[in-house]
Amino acid sequence: MMLAASTSIRDEVHGGKTRTTALVNGLRRKSVIVGLCGNRGQGIKIRPPLPFSRSNADLLLDRLDLVPKCSMS
């Protein structure tokens, strides 16, 4: 399974990159290896590209819940 995510976070000045960067940094602090992708840095790519199971997806979603929403505002 491949997983790619594009954020719907809008930042008129930076095309969403500022808030997406905050989300990526929050996930990194929770030990999720991710990076920015896309021509405006609006995408999130999980690194390294490995087989991704349902339990991996559950772990990613759990970690996303732990990232404080205030770090993205």
Short mmCIF file of C-alpha atoms in Angstrom, two decimals:
data_model
loop_
_atom_site.label_atom_id
_atom_site.label_comp_id
_atom_site.label_asym_id
_atom_site.label_seq_id
_atom_site.Cartn_x
_atom_site.Cartn_y
_atom_site.Cartn_z
CA MET A 1 0.00 0.00 0.00
CA MET A 2 1.28 3.46 -0.80
CA LEU A 3 0.20 6.47 1.15
CA ALA A 4 0.48 10.09 0.18
CA ALA A 5 -1.13 13.01 1.88
CA SER A 6 -1.75 16.49 0.65
CA THR A 7 -2.77 18.98 3.26
CA SER A 8 -5.77 21.21 2.90
CA ILE A 9 -4.17 23.73 5.24
CA ARG A 10 -4.24 27.07 3.46
CA ASP A 11 -1.71 29.81 3.98
CA GLU A 12 -2.21 32.50 1.36
CA VAL A 13 1.34 33.81 1.67
CA HIS A 14 3.23 30.51 1.63
CA GLY A 15 0.78 28.15 -0.11
CA GLY A 16 0.27 26.13 3.07
CA LYS A 17 3.96 25.35 3.58
CA THR A 18 4.28 27.09 6.95
CA ARG A 19 1.55 25.06 8.62
CA THR A 20 2.48 21.85 6.82
CA THR A 21 6.05 22.31 8.08
CA ALA A 22 4.70 22.65 11.63
CA LEU A 23 2.72 19.42 11.19
CA VAL A 24 5.78 17.58 9.84
CA ASN A 25 7.92 18.85 12.72
CA GLY A 26 5.27 17.74 15.23
CA LEU A 27 5.19 14.26 13.71
CA ARG A 28 8.99 14.07 13.80
CA ARG A 29 8.89 14.86 17.52
CA LYS A 30 6.55 11.86 17.83
CA SER A 31 9.11 9.63 16.03
CA VAL A 32 7.34 9.58 12.67
CA ILE A 33 9.82 10.05 9.83
CA VAL A 34 8.11 12.31 7.29
CA GLY A 35 9.08 15.09 4.95
CA LEU A 36 7.55 17.76 2.76
CA CYS A 37 6.87 17.16 -0.91
CA GLY A 38 5.05 18.93 -3.70
CA ASN A 39 6.00 22.05 -5.58
CA ARG A 40 4.72 24.27 -2.76
CA GLY A 41 5.58 22.01 0.17
CA GLN A 42 1.91 21.18 0.69
CA GLY A 43 2.36 17.40 0.69
CA ILE A 44 3.59 15.02 3.35
CA LYS A 45 5.67 12.00 2.40
CA ILE A 46 6.39 9.16 4.78
CA ARG A 47 10.04 8.10 4.71
CA PRO A 48 11.48 5.67 3.89
CA PRO A 49 8.99 4.23 1.40
CA LEU A 50 8.24 0.82 2.90
CA PRO A 51 5.35 -1.63 2.80
CA PHE A 52 2.61 0.00 4.83
CA SER A 53 0.13 -2.13 6.77
CA ARG A 54 -3.18 -1.24 8.39
CA SER A 55 -1.45 -1.21 11.80
CA ASN A 56 1.11 1.27 10.41
CA ALA A 57 -1.76 3.49 9.25
CA ASP A 58 -3.38 3.24 12.69
CA LEU A 59 -0.08 4.25 14.33
CA LEU A 60 0.29 7.23 12.00
CA LEU A 61 -3.25 8.41 12.75
CA ASP A 62 -2.67 7.98 16.49
CA ARG A 63 0.48 10.11 16.25
CA LEU A 64 -1.35 12.74 14.21
CA ASP A 65 -3.83 13.03 17.08
CA LEU A 66 -0.93 13.75 19.44
CA VAL A 67 0.40 16.70 17.43
CA PRO A 68 -1.01 19.81 19.09
CA LYS A 69 -3.38 21.69 16.82
CA CYS A 70 -1.99 24.97 18.15
CA SER A 71 1.41 24.19 16.59
CA MET A 72 -0.22 24.48 13.17
CA SER A 73 -1.90 27.83 13.62
#
